[in-house]
XYZ file of C-alpha atoms in Angstrom:
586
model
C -43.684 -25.606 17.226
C -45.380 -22.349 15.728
C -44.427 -21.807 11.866
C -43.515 -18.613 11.444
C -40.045 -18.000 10.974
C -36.467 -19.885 10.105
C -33.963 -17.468 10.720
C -32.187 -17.774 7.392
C -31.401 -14.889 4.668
C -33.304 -14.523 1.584
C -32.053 -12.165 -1.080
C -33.606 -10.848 -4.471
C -31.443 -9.531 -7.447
C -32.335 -7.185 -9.941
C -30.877 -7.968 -13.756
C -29.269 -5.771 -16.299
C -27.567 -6.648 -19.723
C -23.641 -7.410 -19.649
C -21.926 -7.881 -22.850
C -18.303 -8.171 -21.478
C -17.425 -11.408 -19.599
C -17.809 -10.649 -15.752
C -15.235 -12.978 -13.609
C -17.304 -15.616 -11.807
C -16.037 -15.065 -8.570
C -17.243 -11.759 -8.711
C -20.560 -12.588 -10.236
C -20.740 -15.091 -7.086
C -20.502 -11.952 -5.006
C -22.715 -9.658 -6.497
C -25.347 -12.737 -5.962
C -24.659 -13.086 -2.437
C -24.587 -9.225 -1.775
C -27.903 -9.013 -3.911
C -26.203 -6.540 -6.515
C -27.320 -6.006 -10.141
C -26.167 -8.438 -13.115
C -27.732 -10.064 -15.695
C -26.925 -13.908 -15.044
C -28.434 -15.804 -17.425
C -26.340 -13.496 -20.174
C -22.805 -14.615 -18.386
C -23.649 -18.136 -18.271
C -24.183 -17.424 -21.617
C -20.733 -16.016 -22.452
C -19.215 -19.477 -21.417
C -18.677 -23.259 -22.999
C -19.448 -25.246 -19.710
C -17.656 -28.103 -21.059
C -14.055 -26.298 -21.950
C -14.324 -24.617 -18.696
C -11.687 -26.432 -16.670
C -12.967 -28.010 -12.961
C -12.623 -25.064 -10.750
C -14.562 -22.888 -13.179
C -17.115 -25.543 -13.716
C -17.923 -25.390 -9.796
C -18.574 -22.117 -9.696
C -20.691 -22.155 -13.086
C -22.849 -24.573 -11.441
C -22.661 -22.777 -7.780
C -24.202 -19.754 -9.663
C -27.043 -21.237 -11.617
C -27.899 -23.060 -7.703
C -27.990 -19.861 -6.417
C -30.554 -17.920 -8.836
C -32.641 -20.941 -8.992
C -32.719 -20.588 -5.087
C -33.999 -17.228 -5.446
C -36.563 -17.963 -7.814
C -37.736 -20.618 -5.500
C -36.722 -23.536 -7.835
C -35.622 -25.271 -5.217
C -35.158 -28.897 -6.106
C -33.171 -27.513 -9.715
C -31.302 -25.493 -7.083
C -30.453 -28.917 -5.480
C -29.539 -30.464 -8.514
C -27.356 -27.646 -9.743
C -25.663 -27.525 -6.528
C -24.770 -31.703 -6.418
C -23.579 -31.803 -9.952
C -21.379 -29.204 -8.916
C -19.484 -31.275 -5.996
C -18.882 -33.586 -9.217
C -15.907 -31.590 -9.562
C -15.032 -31.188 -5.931
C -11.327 -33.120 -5.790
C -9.916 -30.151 -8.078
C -11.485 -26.991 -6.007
C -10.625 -24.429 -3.590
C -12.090 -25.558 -0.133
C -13.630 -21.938 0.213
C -15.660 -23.123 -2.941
C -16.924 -26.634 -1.792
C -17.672 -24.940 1.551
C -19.961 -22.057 -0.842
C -21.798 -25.242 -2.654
C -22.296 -27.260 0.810
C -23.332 -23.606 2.612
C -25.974 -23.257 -0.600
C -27.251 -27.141 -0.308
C -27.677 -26.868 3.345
C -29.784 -23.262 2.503
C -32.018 -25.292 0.046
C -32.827 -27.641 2.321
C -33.837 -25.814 5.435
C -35.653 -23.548 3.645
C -38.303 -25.663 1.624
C -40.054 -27.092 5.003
C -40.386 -25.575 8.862
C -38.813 -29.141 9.882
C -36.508 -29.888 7.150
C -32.968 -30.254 7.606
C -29.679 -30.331 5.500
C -27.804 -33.601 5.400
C -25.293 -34.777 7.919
C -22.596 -35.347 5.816
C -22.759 -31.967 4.616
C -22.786 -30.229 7.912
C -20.069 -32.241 8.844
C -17.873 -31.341 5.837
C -18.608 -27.880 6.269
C -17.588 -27.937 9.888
C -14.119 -29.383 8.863
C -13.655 -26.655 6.646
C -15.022 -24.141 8.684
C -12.370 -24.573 11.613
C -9.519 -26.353 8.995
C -9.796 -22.890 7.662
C -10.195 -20.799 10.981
C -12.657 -18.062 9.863
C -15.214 -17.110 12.112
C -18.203 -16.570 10.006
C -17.804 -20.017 8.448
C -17.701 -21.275 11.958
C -20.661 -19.264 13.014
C -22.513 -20.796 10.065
C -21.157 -24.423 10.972
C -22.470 -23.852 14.662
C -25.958 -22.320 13.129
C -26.580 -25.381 11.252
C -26.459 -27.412 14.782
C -28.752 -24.763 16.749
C -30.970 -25.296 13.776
C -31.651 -28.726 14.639
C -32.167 -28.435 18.113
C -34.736 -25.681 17.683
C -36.570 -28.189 15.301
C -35.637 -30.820 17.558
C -37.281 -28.096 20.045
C -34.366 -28.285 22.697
C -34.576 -24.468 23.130
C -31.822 -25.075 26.162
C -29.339 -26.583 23.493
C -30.049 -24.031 21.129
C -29.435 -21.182 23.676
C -26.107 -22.315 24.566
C -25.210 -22.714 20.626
C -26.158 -19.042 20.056
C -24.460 -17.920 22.823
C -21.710 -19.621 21.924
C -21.882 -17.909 17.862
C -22.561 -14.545 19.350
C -19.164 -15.055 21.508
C -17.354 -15.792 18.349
C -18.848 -13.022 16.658
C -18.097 -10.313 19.649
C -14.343 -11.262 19.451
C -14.272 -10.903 15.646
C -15.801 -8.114 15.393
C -18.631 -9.217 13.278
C -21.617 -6.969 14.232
C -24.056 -8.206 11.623
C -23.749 -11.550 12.522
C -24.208 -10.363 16.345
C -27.215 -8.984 15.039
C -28.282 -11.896 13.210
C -27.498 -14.369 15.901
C -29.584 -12.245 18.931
C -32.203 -12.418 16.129
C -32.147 -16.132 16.256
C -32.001 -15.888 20.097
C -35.387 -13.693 19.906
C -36.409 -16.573 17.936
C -35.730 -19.020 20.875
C -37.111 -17.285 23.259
C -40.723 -16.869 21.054
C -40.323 -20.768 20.513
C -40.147 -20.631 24.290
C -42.972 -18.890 25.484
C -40.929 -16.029 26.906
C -42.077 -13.232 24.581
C -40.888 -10.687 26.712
C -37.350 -11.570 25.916
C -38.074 -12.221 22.369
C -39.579 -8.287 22.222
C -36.410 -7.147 23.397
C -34.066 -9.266 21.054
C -36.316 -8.288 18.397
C -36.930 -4.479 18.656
C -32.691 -4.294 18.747
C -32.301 -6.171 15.381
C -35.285 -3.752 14.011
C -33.350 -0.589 15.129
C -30.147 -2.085 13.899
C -31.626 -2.773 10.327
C -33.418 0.680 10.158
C -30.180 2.377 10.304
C -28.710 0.262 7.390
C -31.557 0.750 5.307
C -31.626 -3.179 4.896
C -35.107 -2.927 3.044
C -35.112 -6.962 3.473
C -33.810 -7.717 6.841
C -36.806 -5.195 7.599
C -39.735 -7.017 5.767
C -38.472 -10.132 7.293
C -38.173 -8.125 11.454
C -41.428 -6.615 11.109
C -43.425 -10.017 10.176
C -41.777 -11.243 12.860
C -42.489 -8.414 15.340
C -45.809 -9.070 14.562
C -45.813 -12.823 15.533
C -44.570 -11.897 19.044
C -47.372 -8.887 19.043
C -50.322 -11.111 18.100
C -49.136 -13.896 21.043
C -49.197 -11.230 23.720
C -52.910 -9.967 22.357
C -51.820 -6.428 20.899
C -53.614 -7.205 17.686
C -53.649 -3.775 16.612
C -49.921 -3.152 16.937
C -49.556 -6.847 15.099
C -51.525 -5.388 12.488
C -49.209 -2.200 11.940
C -45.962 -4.293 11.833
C -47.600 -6.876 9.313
C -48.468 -3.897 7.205
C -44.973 -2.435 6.986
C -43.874 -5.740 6.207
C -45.642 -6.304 3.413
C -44.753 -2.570 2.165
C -41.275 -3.501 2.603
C -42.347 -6.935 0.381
C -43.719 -4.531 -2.645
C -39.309 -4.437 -3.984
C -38.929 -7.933 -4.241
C -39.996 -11.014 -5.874
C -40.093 -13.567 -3.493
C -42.552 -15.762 -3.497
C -41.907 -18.253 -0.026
C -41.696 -15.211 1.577
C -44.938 -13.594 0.016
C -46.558 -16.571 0.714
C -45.594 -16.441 4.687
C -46.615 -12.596 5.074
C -50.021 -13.411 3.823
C -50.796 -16.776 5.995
C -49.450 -13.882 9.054
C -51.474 -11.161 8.185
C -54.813 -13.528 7.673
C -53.870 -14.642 11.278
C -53.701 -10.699 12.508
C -56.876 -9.646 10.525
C -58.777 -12.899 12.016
C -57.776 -11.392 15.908
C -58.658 -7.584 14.573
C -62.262 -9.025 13.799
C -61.146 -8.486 9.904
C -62.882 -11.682 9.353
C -63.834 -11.255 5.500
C -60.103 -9.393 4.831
C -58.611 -12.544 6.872
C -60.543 -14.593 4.465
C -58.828 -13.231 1.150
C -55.660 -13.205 2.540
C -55.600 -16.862 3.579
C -57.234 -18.096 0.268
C -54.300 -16.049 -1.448
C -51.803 -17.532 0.617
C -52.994 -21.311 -0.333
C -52.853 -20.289 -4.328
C -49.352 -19.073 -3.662
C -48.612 -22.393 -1.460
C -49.192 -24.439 -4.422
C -47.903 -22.967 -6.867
C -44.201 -23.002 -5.215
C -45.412 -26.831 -4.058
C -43.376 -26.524 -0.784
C -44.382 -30.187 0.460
C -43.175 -31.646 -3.096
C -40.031 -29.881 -3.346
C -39.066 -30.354 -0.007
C -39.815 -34.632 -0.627
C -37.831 -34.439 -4.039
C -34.845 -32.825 -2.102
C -34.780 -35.485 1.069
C -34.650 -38.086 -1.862
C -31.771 -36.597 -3.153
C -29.897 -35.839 -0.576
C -30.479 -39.665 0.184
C -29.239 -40.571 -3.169
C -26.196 -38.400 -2.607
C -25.198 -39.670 0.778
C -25.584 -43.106 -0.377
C -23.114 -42.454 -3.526
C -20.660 -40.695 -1.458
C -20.572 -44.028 0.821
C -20.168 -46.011 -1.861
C -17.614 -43.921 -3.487
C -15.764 -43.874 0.202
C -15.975 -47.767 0.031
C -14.929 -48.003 -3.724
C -12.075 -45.781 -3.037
C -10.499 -47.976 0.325
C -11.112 -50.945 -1.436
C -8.861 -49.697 -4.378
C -6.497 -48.344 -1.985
C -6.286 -51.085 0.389
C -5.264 -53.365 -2.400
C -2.823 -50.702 -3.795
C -1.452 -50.543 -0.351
C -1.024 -54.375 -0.165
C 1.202 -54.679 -3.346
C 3.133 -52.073 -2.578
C 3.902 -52.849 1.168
C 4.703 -56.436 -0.358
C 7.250 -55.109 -2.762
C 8.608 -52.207 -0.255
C 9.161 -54.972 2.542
C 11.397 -56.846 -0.200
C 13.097 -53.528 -0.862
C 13.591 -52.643 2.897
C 14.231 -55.846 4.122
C 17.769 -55.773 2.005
C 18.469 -52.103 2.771
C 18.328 -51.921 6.019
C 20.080 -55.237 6.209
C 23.941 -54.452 8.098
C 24.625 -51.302 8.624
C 21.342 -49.816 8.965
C 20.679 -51.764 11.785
C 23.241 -50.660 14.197
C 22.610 -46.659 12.907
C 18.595 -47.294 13.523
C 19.224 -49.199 17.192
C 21.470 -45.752 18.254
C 18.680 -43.500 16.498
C 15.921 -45.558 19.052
C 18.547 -45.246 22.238
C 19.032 -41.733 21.719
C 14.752 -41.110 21.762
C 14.212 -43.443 24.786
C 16.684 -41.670 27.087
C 15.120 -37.562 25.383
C 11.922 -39.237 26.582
C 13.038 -40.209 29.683
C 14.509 -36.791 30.114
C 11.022 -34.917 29.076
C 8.846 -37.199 31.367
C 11.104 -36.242 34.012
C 10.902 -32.687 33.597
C 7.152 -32.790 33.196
C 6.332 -34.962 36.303
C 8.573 -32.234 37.643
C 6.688 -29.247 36.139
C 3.296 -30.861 37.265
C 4.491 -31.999 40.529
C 5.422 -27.939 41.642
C 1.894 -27.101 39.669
C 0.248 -29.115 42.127
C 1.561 -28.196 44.994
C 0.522 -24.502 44.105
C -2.837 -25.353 43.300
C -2.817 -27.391 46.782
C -1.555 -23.745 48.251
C -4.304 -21.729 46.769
C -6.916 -24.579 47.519
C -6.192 -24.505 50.930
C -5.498 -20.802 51.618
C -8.744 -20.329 49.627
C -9.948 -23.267 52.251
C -9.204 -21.346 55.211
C -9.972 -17.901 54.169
C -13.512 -19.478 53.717
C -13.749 -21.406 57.208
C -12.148 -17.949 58.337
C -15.708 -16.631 56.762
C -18.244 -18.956 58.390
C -16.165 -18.642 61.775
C -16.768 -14.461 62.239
C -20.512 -15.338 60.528
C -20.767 -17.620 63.342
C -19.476 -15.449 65.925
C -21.516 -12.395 64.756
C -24.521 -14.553 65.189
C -23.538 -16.697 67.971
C -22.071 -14.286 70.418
C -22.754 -10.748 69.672
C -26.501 -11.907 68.399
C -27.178 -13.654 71.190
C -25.379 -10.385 73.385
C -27.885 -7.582 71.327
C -31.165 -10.171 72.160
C -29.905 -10.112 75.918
C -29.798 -6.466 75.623
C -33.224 -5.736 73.913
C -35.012 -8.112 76.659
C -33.234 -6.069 79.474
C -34.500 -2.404 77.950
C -37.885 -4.003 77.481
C -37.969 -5.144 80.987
C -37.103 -1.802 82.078
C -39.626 -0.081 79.933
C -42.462 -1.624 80.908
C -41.657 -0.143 84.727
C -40.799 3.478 83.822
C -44.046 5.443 83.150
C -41.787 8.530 82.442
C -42.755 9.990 78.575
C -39.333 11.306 78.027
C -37.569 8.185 79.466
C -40.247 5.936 77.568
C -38.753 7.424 74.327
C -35.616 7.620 75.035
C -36.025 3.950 76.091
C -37.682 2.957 72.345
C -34.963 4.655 70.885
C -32.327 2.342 72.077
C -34.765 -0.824 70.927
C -35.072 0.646 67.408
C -31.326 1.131 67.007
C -30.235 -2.682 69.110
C -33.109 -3.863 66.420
C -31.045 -2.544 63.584
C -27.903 -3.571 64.840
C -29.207 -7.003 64.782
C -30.422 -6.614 61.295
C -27.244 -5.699 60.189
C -25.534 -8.634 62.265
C -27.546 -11.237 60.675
C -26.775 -9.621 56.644
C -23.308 -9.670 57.431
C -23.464 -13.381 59.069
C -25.211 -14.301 55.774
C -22.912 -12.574 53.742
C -19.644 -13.859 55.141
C -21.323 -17.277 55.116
C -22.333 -18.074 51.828
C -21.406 -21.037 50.378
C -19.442 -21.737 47.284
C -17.058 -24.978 48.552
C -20.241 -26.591 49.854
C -21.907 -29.678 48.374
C -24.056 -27.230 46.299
C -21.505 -26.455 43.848
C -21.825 -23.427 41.228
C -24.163 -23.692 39.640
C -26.570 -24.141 42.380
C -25.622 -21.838 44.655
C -25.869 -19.057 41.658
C -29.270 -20.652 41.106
C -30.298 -19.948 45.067
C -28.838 -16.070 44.606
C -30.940 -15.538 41.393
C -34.033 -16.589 43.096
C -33.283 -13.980 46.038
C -33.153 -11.424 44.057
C -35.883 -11.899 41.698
C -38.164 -12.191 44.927
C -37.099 -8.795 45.535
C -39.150 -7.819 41.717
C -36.895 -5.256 40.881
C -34.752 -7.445 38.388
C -35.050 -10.785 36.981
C -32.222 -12.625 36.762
C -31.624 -16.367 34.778
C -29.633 -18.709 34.895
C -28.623 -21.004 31.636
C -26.228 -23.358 32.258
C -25.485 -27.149 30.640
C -23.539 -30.151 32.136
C -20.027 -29.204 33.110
C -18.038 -31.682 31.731
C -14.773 -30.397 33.124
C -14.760 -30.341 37.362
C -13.515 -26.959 38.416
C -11.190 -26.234 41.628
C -12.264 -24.815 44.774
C -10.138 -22.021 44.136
C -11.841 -20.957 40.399
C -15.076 -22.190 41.570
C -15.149 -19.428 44.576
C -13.527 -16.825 42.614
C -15.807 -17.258 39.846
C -19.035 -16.764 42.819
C -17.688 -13.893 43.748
C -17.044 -12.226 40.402
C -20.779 -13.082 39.224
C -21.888 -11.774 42.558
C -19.610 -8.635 41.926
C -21.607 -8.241 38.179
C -25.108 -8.629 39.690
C -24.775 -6.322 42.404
C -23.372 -3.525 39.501
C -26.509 -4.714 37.345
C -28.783 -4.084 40.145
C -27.217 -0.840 41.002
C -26.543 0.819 38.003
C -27.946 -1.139 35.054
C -31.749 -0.512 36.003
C -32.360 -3.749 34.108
C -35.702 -5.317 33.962
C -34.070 -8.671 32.547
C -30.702 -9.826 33.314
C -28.820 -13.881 32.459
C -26.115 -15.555 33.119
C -25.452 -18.526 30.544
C -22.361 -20.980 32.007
C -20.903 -23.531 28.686
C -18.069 -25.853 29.203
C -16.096 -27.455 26.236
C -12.848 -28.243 25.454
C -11.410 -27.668 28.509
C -12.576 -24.200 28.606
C -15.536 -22.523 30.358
C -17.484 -19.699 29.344
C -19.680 -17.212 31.259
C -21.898 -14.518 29.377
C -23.902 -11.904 31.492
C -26.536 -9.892 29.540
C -28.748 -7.159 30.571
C -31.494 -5.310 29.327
C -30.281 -1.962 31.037
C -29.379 1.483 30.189
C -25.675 0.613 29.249
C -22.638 1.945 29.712
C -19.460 3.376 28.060
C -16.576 1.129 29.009
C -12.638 2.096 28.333
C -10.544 -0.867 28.921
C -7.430 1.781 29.525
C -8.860 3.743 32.308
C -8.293 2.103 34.846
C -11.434 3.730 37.823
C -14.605 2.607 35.987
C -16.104 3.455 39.072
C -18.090 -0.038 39.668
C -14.812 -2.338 39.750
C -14.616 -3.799 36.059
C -10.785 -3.059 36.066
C -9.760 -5.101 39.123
C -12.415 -7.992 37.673
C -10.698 -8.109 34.835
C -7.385 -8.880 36.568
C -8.859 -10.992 38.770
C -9.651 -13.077 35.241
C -6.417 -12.131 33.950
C -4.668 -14.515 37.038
C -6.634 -17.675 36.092
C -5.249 -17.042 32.680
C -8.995 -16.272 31.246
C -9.962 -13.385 28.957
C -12.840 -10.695 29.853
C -14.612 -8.521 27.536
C -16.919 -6.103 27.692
C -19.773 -4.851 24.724
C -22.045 -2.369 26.101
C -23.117 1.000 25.383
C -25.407 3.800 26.445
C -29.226 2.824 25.330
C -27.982 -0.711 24.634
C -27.668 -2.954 27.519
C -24.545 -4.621 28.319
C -23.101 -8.241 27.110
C -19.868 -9.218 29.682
C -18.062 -12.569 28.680
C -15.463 -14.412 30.593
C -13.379 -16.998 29.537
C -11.135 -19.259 31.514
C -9.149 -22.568 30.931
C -10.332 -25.687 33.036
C -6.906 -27.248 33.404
């Protein structure tokens, strides 16, 4: 895998003097937003050890986070485990801030590192126990971050789609950003740099308008990566170069370090060779000195350490409560067994008669409820059926019969042509062939048409797969298609609707869009499937309350609204168009 970027988010924070005592929950923001404030003077302000456990958290949360942007990285660590110390009495936002920070420090001192399970896995619980969609995102990243090191690009795909979804329906346009950066970065890890150029060149127009001085240093190094691959060395040399002009307002020395082992790579394709020379020997004194390799082994050992101690604690703590439990049942059962003597018998066997026959009652009504569900699903299934057979019968006819008629036709006018020496007659004759020959043509598109296959043994999937290829043949656009297991089987009924929706999209992309690139990325989970289809084209304003969009997005979208899905739309002029579609399996 090349080493050249790990799409995570560095900041750099410039000090000042504070003399009055700064809350630390906002001092923990003005970190993360890389505002001004002079840390080491608030620490100061404070007794760490009369501080009570929530306060002590965030002390150590804070000293964690400067140290990880001074590159300390294993006192980062440290700072950041003594901290979940105090975890039992905090705020789950908080241990979610301290896990989010640990997981940072770890992916960020090696290319192949990774944070440790158990963290990603409490994070996740919070993330969705909680139910807000950037701690989500972040859970998901974490996962798409191992598969890219893992370097199942196809995995990590469908997990970025799957955070950019989540970040579309929030409303979270930095994070969309951020996430079709990490797609670009896929896509580079994939060879397909064409993509990745796209991706890229958004994120770098995106940033330029927010004045995001950072975000820039870090999208022009890795514009250049993608420009040195495809052999434009000099345009690999300009991006490097506003990169590390965009470096010149921060301190950072990882990220130094990186822009300097780039540019040596640039300046060795420009023929630079002595320049390329200086530049790699300066990024080896700056590799040692933040002693990446070493950091990155003294953090795996204690993230070892740590897992190991939670276990232990885990274990400790059932033990204890296991033999709690067992005491207590044995003097409850005493307790109960006298109570519930009599009386309490006869009011506990009516409590138990009264459930069983609500039960009954329920099942009843649901067999019932599923029963009439059924039989409409059999109703659509088989008018769906028949409309299709309906389909291949006229496709067969068309071809069969009035084919076969036009053929009979053409052989009779060429029969007669070749006897009537006549000029006028001759081209009056070769008239009628021309227009029998495009009658045919147009018999046999609307035989194939009416006669494509959805309900077949192809399935979905593969029948999309077979329209893609037909029209990239045609090299005007290029269409994918990502897709991963379905776990869910869908009905005949969804499955053709869906075919002809897609179909529906594709033929507006190739109409309108004048796309070079276009995808369509199928996920199933949790009962649920999702379709996103991208483009590279000129975009479009969409109103969802005007109803004549002129290319049929309105009656798609109620054609999603019947399977009880959602649609959405995200496109504008200049900016290509995202659709997403969302429908329940069951």
């Amino acid at each position: 895998m090349r080493n050249f970027i790990t799409p995570i988010l560095f900041l750099t924070i410039s000090f000042w003097t504070y003399s009055q005592e700064i809350p630390l929950d906002s001092i923990i923001s003005y970190i993360d937003q890389g505002k001004a404030v002079n840390v080491e003077q608030q620490l100061k302000l404070r007794d760490f050890e009369k501080l009570n456990d929530s306060s002590k958290v965030k002390f150590l949360l804070i000293k964690g986070m400067v140290f990880f942007q001074e590159d300390k990285f294993v006192e980062s660590y440290k700072a950041l485990l003594k901290a979940k110390e105090y975890k039992e009495n905090v705020s789950l936002r908080n241990i979610y801030t301290v896990n989010h920070y640990l997981q940072k420090v770890a992916n960020t001192v090696s290319e192949f590192s990774t944070s440790a399970e158990a963290l990603d896995e409490e994070n996740c619980k919070i993330a969705y126990e909680l139910n807000q969609p950037k701690l989500i995102i972040d859970c998901i990243y974490n996962q798409c971050y191992k598969s890219i090191v893992k370097e199942d690009f196809i995995d990590a795909l469908q997990l970025s789609y799957q955070m950019k979804n989540i970040a579309v329906k929030a409303k979270l346009e930095r994070e969309k950003i951020n996430i079709e950066n990490i797609i670009g970065t896929i896509h580079y890890y994939n060879n397909d740099f064409d993509s990745t150029l796209f991706y890229f060149k958004k994120n770098i127009e995106y940033y330029e308008k927010a004045k995001d001085s950072f975000a820039m240093l870090e999208r022009y190094n890795n514009m250049a990566k993608v420009q040195l691959e495809l052999e434009r060395n000099a345009e690999a040399l300009k991006s490097i170069n506003i990169s590390e002009l965009y470096l010149k307002n921060y301190k950072n020395v990882g990220m130094d370090a990186l822009i300097k082992r780039n540019k040596a790579e640039i300046l060795y394709a420009n023929k630079k060779y002595k320049e390329a020379a200086e530049y790699y020997q300066s990024y080896l004194i700056l590799k040692d000195s933040v002693g990446e390799e070493s950091q990155a082994g003294t953090i795996a050992d204690l993230q070892t350490k740590y897992a190991t101690a939670e276990k232990e604690k885990e274990n400790a703590l059932l033990k204890a409560g296991k033999l709690k439990a067992e005491n207590s049942l044995y003097v409850l059962s005493i307790v109960l067994g006298i109570i519930i003597a009599g009386a309490g018998f006869f009011i506990l066997y009516a409590y138990k008669q009264k459930k069983v026959l609500e039960a009954r009652e329920l099942a009843e009504k649901e067999k019932a409820e599923k029963l009439r569900k059924d039989q409409e699903l059999a109703s659509i299934d088989a008018m769906i059926a028949g409309q299709e057979q309906e389909r291949k019968k006229i496709a067969s006819d068309l071809h069969d019969d009035l084919g076969s008629s036009l053929t009979t036709v053409k052989m009779y006018i060429e029969s007669v042509q070749s006897n009537v020496k006549e000029e006028s007659a001759q081209t009056l004759l070769t008239n009628a062939l021309n227009i029998i020959g495009e009658t045919y043509s147009k018999v046999r598109t609307i035989s194939h048409t009416q006669n494509s296959r959805v309900l077949g043994e192809s399935g979905l999937v593969d029948t999309l797969e077979d329209l893609c290829d037909k029209i990239n043949q045609a090299g005007q656009t290029n269409v994918e298609v990502v897709s991963n297991e379905l776990s869910t089987p869908i009905s005949n009924s969804k499955e053709l609707n869906l075919f002809r929706i897609i179909q529906e999209l594709l033929n507006n992309i190739i109409k309108h869009a004048q796309a070079n690139n276009a995808s369509i990325n199928i996920t199933s989970y949790q009962d649920k499937l999702d379709l996103i289809i991208e483009d590279d084209g000129i975009g479009f304003n969409y109103d969802p309350n005007y109803k004549t969009d002129g290319i049929g997005l309105h009656s798609i979208a109620r054609k999603i609204e019947n399977m009880n899905g959602s649609f959405e739309v995200d496109s504008a002029p200049g900016k290509g168009s995202t659709i997403m579609i969302e429908i329940p399996l069951k």
